[in-house]
Short mmCIF file of C-alpha atoms in Angstrom, two decimals:
data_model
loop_
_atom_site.label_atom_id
_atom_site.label_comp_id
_atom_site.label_asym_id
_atom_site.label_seq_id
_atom_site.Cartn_x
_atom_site.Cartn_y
_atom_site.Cartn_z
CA UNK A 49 -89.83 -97.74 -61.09
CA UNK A 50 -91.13 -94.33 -59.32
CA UNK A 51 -89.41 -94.06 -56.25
CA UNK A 52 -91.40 -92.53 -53.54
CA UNK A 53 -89.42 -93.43 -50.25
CA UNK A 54 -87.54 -90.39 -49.67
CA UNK A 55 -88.30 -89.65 -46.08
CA UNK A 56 -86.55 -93.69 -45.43
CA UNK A 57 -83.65 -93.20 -47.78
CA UNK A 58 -83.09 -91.10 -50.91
CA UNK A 59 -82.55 -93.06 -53.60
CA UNK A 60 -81.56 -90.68 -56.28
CA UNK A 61 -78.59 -88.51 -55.48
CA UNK A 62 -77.08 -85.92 -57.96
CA UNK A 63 -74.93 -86.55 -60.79
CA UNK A 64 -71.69 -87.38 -59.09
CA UNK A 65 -72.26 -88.74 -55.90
CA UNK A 66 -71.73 -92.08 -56.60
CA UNK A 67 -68.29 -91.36 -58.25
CA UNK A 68 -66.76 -89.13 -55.51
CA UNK A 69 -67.57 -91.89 -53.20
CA UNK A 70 -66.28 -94.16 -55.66
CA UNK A 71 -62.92 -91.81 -56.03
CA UNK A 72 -62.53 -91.89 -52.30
CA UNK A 73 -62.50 -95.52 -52.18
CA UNK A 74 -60.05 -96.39 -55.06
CA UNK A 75 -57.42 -93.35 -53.32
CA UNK A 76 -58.28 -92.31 -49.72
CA UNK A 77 -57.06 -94.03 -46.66
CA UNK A 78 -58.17 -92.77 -42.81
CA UNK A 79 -57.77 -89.61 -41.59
CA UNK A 80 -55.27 -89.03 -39.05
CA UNK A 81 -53.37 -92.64 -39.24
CA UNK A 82 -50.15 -91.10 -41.30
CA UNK A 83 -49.30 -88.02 -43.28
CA UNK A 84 -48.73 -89.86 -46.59
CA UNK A 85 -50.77 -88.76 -50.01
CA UNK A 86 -53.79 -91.38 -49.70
CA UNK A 87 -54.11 -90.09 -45.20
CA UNK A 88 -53.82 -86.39 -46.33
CA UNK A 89 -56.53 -86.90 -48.80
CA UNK A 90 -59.26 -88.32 -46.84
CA UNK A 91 -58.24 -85.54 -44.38
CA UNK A 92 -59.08 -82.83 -46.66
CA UNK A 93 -62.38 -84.80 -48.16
CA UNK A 94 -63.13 -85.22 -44.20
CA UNK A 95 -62.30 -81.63 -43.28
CA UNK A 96 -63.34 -80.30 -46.99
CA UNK A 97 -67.50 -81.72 -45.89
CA UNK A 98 -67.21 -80.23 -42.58
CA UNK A 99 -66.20 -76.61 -43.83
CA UNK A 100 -69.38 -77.18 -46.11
CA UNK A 101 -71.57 -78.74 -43.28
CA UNK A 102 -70.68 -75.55 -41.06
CA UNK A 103 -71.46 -72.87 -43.84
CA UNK A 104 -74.83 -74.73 -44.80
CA UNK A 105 -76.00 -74.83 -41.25
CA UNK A 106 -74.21 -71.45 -40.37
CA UNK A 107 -72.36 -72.75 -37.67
CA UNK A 108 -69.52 -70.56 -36.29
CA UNK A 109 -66.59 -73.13 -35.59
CA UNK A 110 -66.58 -76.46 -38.03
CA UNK A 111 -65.50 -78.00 -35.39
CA UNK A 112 -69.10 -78.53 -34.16
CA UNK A 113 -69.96 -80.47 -37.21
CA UNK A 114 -69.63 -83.47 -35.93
CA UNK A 115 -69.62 -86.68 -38.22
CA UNK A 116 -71.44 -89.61 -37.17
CA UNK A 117 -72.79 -93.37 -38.82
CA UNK A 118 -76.11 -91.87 -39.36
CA UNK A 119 -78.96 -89.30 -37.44
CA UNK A 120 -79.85 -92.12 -34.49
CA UNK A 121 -75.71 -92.00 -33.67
CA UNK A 122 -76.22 -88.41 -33.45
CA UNK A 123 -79.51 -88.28 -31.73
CA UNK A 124 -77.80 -91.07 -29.07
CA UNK A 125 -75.33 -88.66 -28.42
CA UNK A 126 -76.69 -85.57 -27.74
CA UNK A 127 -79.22 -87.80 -25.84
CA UNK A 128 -76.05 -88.80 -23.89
CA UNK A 129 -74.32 -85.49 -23.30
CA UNK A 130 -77.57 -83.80 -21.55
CA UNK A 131 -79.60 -86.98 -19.79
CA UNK A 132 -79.45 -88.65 -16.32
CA UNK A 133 -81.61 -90.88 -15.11
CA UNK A 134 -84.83 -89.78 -13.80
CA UNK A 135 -84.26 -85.89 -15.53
CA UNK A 136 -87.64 -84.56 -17.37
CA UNK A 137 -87.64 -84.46 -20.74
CA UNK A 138 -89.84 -82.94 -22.96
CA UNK A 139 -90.87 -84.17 -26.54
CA UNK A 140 -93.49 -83.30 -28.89
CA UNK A 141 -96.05 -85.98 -30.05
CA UNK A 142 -94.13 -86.88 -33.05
CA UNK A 143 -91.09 -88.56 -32.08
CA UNK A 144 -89.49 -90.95 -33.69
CA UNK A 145 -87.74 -94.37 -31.93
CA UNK A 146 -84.30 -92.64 -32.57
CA UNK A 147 -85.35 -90.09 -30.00
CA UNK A 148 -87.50 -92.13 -28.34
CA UNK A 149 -85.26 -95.50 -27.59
CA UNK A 150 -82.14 -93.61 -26.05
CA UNK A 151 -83.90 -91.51 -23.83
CA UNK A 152 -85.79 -94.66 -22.44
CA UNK A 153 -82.24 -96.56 -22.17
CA UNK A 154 -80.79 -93.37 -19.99
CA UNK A 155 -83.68 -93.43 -17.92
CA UNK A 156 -85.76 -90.34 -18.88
CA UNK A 157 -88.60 -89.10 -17.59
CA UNK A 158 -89.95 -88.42 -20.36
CA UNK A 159 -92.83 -86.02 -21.05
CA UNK A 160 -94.91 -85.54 -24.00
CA UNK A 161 -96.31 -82.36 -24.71
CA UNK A 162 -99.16 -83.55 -27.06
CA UNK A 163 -100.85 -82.00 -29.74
CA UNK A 164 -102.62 -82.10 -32.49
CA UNK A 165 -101.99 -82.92 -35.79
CA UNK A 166 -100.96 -79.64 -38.04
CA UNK A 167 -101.28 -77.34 -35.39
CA UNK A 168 -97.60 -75.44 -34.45
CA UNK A 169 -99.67 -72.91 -32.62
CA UNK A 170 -100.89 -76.27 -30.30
CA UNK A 171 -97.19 -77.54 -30.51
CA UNK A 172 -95.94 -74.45 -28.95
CA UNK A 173 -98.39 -74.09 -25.64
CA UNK A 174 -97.84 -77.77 -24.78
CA UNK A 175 -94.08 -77.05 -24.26
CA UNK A 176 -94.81 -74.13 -22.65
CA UNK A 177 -96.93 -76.09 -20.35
CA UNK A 178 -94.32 -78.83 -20.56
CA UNK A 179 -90.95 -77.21 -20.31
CA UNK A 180 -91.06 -75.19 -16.31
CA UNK A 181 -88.43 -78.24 -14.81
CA UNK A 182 -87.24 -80.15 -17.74
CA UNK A 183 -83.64 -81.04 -17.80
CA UNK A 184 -83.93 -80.59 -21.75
CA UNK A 185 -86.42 -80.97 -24.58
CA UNK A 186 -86.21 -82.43 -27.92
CA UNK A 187 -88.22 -81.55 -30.82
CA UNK A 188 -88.50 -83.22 -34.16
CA UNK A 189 -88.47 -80.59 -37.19
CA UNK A 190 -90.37 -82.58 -39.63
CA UNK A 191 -92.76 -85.89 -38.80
CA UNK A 192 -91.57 -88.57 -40.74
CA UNK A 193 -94.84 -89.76 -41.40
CA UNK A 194 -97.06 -86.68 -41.54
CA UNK A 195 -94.48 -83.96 -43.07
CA UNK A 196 -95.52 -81.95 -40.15
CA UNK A 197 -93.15 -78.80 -40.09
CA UNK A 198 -93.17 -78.22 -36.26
CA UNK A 199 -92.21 -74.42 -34.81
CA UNK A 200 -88.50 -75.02 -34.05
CA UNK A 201 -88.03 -71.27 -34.02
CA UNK A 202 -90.90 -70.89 -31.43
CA UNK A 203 -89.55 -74.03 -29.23
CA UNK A 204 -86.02 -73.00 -29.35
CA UNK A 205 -87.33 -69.36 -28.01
CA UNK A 206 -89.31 -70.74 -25.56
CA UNK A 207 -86.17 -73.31 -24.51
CA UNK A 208 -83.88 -69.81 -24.22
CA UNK A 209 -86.64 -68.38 -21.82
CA UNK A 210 -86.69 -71.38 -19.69
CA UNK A 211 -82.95 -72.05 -19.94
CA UNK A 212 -83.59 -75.86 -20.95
CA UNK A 213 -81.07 -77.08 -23.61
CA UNK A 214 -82.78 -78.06 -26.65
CA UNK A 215 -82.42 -81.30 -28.99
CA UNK A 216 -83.41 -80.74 -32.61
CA UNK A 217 -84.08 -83.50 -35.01
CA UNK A 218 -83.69 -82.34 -38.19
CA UNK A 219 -83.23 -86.10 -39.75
CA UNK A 220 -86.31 -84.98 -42.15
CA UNK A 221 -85.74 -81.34 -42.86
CA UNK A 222 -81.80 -81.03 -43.27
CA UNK A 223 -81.86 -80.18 -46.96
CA UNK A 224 -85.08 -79.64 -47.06
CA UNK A 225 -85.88 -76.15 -45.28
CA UNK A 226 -82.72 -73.82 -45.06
CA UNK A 227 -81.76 -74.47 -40.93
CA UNK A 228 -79.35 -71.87 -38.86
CA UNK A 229 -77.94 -73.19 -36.58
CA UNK A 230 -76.06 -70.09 -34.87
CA UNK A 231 -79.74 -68.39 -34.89
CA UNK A 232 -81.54 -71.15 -33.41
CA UNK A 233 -78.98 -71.45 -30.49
CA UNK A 234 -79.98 -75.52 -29.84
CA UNK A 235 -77.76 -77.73 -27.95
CA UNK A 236 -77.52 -80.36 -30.71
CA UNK A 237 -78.91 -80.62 -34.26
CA UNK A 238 -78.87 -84.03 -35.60
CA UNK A 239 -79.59 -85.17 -39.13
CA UNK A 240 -78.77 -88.65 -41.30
CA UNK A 241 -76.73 -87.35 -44.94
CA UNK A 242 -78.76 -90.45 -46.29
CA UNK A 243 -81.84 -88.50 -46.66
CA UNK A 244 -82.64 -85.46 -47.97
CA UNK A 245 -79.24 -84.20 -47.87
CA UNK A 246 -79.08 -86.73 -50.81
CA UNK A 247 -76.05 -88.24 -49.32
CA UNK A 248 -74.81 -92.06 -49.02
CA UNK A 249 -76.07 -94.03 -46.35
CA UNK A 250 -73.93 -94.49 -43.38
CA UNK A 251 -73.81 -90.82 -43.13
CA UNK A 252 -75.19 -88.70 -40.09
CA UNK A 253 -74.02 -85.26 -38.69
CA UNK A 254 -74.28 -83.68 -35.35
CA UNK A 255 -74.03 -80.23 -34.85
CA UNK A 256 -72.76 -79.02 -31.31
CA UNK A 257 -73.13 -76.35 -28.93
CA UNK A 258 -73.03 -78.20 -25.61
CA UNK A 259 -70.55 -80.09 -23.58
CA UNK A 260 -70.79 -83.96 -25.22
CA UNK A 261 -70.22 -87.29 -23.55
CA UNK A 262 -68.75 -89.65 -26.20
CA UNK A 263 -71.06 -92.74 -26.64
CA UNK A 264 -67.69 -94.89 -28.65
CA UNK A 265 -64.64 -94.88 -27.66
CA UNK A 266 -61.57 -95.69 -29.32
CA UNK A 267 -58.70 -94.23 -31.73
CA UNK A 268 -58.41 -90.94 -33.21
CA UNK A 269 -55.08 -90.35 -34.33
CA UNK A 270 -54.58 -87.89 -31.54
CA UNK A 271 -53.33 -87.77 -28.08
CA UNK A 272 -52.45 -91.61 -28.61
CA UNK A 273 -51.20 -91.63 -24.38
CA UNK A 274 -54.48 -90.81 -23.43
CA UNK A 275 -56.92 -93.44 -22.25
CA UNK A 276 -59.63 -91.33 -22.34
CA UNK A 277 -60.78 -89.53 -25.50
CA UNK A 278 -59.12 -86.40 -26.49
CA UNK A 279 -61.12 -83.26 -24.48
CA UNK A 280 -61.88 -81.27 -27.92
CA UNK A 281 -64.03 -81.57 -30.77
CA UNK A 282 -64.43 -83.01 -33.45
CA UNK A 283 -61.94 -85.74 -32.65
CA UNK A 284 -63.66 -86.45 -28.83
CA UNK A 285 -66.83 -87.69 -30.64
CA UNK A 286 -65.03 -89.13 -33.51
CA UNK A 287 -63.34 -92.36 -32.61
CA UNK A 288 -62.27 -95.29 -35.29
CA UNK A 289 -61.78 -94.30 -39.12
CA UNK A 290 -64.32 -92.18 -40.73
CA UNK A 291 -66.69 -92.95 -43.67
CA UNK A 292 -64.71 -91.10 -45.92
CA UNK A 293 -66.19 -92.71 -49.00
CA UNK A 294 -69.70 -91.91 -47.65
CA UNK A 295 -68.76 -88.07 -46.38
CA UNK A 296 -66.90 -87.79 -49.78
CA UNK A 297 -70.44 -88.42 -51.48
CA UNK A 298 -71.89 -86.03 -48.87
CA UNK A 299 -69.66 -83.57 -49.82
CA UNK A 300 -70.09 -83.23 -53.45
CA UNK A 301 -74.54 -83.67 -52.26
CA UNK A 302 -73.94 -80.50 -50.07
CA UNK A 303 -72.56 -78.70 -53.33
CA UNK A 304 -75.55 -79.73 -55.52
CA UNK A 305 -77.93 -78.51 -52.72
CA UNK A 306 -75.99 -75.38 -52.10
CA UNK A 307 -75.98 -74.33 -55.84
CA UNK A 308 -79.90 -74.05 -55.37
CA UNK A 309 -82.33 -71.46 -53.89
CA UNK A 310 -82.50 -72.04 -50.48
CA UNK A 311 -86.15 -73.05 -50.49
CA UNK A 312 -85.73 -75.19 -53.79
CA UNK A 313 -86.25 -78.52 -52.60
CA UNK A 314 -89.24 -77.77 -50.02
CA UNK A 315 -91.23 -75.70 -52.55
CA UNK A 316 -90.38 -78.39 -55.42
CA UNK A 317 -91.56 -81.22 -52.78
CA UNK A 318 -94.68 -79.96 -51.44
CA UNK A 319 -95.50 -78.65 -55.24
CA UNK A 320 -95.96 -82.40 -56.18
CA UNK A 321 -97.43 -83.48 -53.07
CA UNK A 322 -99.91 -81.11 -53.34
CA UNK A 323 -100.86 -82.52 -56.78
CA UNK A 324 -100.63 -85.73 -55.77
CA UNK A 325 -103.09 -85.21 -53.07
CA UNK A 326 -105.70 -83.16 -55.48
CA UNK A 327 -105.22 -86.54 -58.09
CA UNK A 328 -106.17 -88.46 -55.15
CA UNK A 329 -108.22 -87.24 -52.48
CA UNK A 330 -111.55 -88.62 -54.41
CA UNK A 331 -110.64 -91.95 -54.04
CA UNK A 332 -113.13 -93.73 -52.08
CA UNK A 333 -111.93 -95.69 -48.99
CA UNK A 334 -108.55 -93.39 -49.25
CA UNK A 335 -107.42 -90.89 -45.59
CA UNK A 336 -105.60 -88.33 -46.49
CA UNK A 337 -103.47 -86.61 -43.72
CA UNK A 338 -103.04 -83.35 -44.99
CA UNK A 339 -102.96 -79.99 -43.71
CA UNK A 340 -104.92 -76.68 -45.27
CA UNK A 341 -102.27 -74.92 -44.29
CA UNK A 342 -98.78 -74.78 -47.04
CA UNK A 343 -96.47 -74.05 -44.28
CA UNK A 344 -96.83 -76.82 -42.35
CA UNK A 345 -96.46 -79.57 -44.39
CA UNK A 346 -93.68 -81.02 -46.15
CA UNK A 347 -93.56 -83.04 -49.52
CA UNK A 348 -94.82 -86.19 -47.49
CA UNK A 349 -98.31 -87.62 -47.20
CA UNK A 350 -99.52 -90.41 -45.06
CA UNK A 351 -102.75 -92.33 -46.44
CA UNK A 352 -104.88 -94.43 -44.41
CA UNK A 353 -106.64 -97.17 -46.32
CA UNK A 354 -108.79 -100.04 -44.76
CA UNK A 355 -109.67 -102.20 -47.59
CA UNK A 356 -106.84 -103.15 -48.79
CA UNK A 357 -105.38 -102.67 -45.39
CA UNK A 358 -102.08 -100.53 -45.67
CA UNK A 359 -99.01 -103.11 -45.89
CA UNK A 360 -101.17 -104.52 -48.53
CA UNK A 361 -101.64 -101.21 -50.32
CA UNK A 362 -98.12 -100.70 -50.33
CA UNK A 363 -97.33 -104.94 -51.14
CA UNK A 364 -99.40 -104.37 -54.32
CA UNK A 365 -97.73 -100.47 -55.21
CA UNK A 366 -94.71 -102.26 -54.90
CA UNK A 367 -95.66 -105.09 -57.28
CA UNK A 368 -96.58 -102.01 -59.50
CA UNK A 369 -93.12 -100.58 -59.42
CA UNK A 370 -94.63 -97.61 -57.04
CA UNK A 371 -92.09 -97.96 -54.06
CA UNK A 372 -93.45 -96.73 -50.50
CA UNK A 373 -93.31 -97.34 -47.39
CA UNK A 374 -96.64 -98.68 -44.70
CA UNK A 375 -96.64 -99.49 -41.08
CA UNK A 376 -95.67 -97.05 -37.97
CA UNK A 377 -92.55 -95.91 -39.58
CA UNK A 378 -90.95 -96.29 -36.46
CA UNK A 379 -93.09 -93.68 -34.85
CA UNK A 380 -95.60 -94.74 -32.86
CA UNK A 381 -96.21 -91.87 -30.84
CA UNK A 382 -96.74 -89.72 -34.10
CA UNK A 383 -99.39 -91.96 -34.59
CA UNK A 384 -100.55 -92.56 -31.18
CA UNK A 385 -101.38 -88.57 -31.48
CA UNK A 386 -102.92 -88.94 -34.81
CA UNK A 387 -104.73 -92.07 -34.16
CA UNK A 388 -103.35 -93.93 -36.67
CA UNK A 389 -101.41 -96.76 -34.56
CA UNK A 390 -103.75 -99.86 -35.11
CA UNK A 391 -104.04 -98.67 -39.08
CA UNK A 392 -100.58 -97.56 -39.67
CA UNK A 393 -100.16 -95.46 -42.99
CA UNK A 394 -99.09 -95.66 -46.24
CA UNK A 395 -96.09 -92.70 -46.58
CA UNK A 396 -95.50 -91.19 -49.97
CA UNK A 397 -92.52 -88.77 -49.64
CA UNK A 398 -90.83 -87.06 -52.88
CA UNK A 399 -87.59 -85.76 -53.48
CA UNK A 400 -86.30 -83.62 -55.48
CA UNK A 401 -85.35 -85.64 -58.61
CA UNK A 402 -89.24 -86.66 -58.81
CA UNK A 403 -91.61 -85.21 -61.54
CA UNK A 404 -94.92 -84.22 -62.62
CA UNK A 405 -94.75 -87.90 -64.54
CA UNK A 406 -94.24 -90.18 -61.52
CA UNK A 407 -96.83 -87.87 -59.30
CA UNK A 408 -99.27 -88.80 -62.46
CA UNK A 409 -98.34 -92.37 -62.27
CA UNK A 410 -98.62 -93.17 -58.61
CA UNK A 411 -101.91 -91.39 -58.37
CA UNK A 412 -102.95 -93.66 -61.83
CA UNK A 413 -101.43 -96.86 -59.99
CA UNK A 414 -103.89 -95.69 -56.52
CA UNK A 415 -107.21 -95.35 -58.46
CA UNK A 416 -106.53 -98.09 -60.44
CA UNK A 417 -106.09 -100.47 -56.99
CA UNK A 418 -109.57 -99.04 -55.97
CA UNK A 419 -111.49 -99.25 -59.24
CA UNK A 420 -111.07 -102.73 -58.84
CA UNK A 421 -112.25 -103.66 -55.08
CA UNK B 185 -33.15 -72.01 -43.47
CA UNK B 186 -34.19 -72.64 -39.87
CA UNK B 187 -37.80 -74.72 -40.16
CA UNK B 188 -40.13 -74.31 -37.63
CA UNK B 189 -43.04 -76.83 -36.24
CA UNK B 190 -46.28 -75.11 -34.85
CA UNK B 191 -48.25 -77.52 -32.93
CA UNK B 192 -51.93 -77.83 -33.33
CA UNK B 193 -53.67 -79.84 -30.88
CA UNK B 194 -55.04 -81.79 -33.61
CA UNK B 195 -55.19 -82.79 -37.01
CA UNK B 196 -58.33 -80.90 -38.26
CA UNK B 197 -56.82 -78.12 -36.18
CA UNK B 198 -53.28 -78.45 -38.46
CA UNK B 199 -55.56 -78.60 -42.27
CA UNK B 200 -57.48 -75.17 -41.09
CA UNK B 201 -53.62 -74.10 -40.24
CA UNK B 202 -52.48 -75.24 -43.57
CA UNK B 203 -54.99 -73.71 -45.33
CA UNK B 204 -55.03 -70.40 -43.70
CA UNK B 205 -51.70 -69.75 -44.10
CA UNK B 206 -51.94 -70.89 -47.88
CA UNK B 207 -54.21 -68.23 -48.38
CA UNK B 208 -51.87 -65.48 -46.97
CA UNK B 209 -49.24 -66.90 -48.84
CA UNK B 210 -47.20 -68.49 -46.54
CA UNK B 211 -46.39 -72.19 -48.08
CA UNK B 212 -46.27 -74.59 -45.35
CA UNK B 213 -47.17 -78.26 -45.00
CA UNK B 214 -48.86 -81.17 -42.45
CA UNK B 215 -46.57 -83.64 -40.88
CA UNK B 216 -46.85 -85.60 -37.80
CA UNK B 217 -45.52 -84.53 -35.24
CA UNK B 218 -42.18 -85.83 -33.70
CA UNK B 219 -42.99 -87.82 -30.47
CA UNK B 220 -40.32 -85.88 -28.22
CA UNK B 221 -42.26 -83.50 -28.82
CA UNK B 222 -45.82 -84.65 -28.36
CA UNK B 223 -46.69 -85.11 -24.55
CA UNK B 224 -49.62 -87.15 -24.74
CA UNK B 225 -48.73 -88.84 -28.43
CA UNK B 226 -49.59 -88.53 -31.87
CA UNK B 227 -49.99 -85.13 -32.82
CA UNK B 228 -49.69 -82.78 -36.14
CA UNK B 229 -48.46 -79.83 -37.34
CA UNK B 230 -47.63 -77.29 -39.69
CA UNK B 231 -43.90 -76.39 -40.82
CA UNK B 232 -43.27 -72.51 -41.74
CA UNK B 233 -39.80 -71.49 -42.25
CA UNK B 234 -38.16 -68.66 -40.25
CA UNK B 235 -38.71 -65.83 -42.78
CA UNK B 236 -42.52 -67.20 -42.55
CA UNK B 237 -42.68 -67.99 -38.58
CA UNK B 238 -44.10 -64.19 -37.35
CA UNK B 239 -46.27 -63.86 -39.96
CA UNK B 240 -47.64 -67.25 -39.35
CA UNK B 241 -47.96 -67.04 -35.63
CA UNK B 242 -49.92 -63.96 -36.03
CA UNK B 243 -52.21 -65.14 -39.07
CA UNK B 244 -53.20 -68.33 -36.26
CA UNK B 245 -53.71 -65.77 -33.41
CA UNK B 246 -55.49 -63.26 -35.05
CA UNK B 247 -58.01 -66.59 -36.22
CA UNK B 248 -58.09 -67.64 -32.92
CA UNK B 249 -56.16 -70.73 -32.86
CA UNK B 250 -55.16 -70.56 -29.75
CA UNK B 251 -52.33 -70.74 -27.55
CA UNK B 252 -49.33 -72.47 -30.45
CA UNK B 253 -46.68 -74.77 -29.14
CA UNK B 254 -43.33 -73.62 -31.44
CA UNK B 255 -40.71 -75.81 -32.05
CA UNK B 256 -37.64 -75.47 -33.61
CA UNK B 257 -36.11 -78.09 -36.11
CA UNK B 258 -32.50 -78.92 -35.96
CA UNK B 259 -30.03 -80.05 -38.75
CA UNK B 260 -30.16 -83.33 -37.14
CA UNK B 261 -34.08 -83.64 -37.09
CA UNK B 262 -34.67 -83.32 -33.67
CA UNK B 263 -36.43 -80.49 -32.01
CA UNK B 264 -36.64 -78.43 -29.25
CA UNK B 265 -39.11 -76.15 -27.95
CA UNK B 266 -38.45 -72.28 -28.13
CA UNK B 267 -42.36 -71.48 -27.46
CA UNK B 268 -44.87 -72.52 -25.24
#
């Protein structure tokens, strides 16, 4: 099987993951429900990930590193914390639903500063257009289905200038391209540790600099009296027991990414995506969505194919042992703006444990499926 | 010795304590924290011993830990404040 899927779910983690989480689950209790051996032990894998969380991200106080059940927990808080109903709010073009869903269900009014495809230049004078009023923007890092890299550097300058707190989604570029927090100066950064943090799933971090509204309620081991959630982070967006076996398998993830060059996994990504795209781009009856330019795409591809339409492309990949993923990828307004929504696309996305071999044998798999229409 | 309970306002706040004093070698560890003297319930700390407590206090200040509730522990096991 060549697993191809990466911007859903990594499937491959490194060497070890599975047996911290595994460790965690055989000795570690809850955090915070009793100072005995198996309590103090999932306190220090808890605390242990956030320490590493903060000094990956460079943020200043761990207690910022918030952990949640995955990036759209993260996303609905920070959505939460900065939204009334009826406030403007700006997005880019290439939301996903986790962005897009929340703000909707608080009542947004929510503006889209369109533009086009692989163009940050485009991306940056439609939120200058956009942002004069806006109660706060949100801007995803990385398209899910196009691997645009969008200007988060220009955005979150542009957010400082017009004082409007800024939402970063960073569900496909944590891991991926080195992020600093502290430097950016956002409001939130949210991210799942399912995906290219190489994580388990059930794993999502927030990062915090901005007063939060809790979206769950409930226990936290602290300030028991207290009907209302504890006033101070982490524990005020923390409530109920924590994945510990899933933050333990983030933890020993973070230390496998961390023990590479920063730009590792992004240059190793978009060095087989690159290929993969020259194996294929002569394919008759094959779209490529790609852009000329190496900084603004990440190692994922989106294909448009007619004939076989694209959930068949992918049905008969699959049946191949090539596992993608077709449809709107839960963005439709990143392919509203690229005119892809009645098509959808088929999404290759690599990680880091893919080769030269399986970029060789998905491309082989493609022109074979069109040799023979 | 006279043991000494520093009150952090919570539990990630008391394994940052813990580990910060570790590392100026002051050995000290996590319990909860008795309710008499928690107002709102539920709470942790770190115990230092009395040849430890300055050194402690100022290690926490100097890291910005805030304002540290100090209680002293009796031979009895209960405690009473002698900082607020």
């Amino acid at each position: 099987m060549i697993y191809l899927d990466c911007a859903a779910t990594s499937l491959q983690k490194p060497q070890g993951v599975a047996a911290a989480s595994c460790r965690a689950i055989n000795h570690m209790a809850s955090p915070g429900r009793g100072s005995h051996r198996p309590a103090m032990d999932a306190a220090d894998c808890v605390l242990n990930c956030r320490l590493l969380m903060a000094e990956y991200f460079n943020v200043n106080d761990p207690d910022k590193v918030i952990f949640t059940i995955n990036a759209t927990h993260a996303l609905n808080i920070a959505v939460a914390s900065l939204v009334d109903p009826g406030d403007k709010v700006v997005i880019s073009g290439y939301e996903h639903n986790a962005v897009l869903r929340p703000l909707t269900a608080y009542g947004a009014d929510i503006v889209v500063a369109r533009s086009p495809l692989f163009d940050p230049a485009a991306v940056t004078e439609a939120y200058r257009q956009a942002l004069p009023g806006a109660k706060c923007a949100v801007i995803n890092h990385v398209s899910n289905v196009f691997g645009f890299i969008l200007p988060i550097e220009e955005i979150s300058a542009l957010c400082h200038e017009f004082e409007v707190p800024l939402i970063i989604d960073a569900s496909q570029s944590a891991g991926v391209i080195p992020i600093d927090f502290t430097a950016l100066g956002a409001a939130f950064i949210a991210m799942p540790g399912h995906k290219s943090l190489l994580g388990p799933q059930g794993t999502g971090v927030l990062l915090c600099n901005y007063p939060v509204k809790p979206v769950l309620f409930g226990g936290t081991g602290s300030n028991s009296l207290l009907s209302s959630m504890p006033d101070y982070l982490p524990d005020r967006l923390e409530a109920g027991t924590h994945n510990v076996a899933g933050i333990a398998g983030l933890t020993h993830s973070l230390r496998y990414l961390m023990s590479k060059p920063p730009r590792y996994v992004l240059e190793h990504e978009t060095a087989l995506r690159t290929c993969f795209e020259r194996r294929i781009c002569d394919i008759d009856g094959l779209t490529l969505y790609s852009s000329c330019d190496p900084d603004c795409q990440s190692g994922v591809l989106s294909v448009v194919s007619q004939n076989p339409a694209c959930d068949e492309l992918a049905e008969i990949l699959g049946s191949m042992g090539i596992c993608v993923r077709s449809g709107l990828h839960c963005a439709p307004l990143a392919h509203e703006t690229a005119g892809t929504t009645e098509t959808g696309t088929v999404r290759f996305s690599f990680s880091p444990f893919n080769t030269c071999t399986d970029v060789f044998q998905a491309s082989e798999a493609l022109k074979k499926i069109f040799i023979n229409r | 010795m006279l043991q000494y309970l520093l009150m952090c306002k919570s539990l990630t706040y008391a394994q940052r304590a813990l580990r910060l004093l570790e590392r100026i070698g002051v050995s000290t560890i996590i319990t909860k924290a008795p309710k008499s003297a928690t107002g709102n319930g539920c709470n942790y700390c770190v115990k230092v011993s009395e040849k430890h407590l300055a050194a402690s206090l100022k290690a926490l200040n100097e890291a910005n830990f805030g304002n540290i509730r100090v209680f002293l522990v009796s031979d009895d096991g209960s405690v009473s404040e002698v900082r607020k």
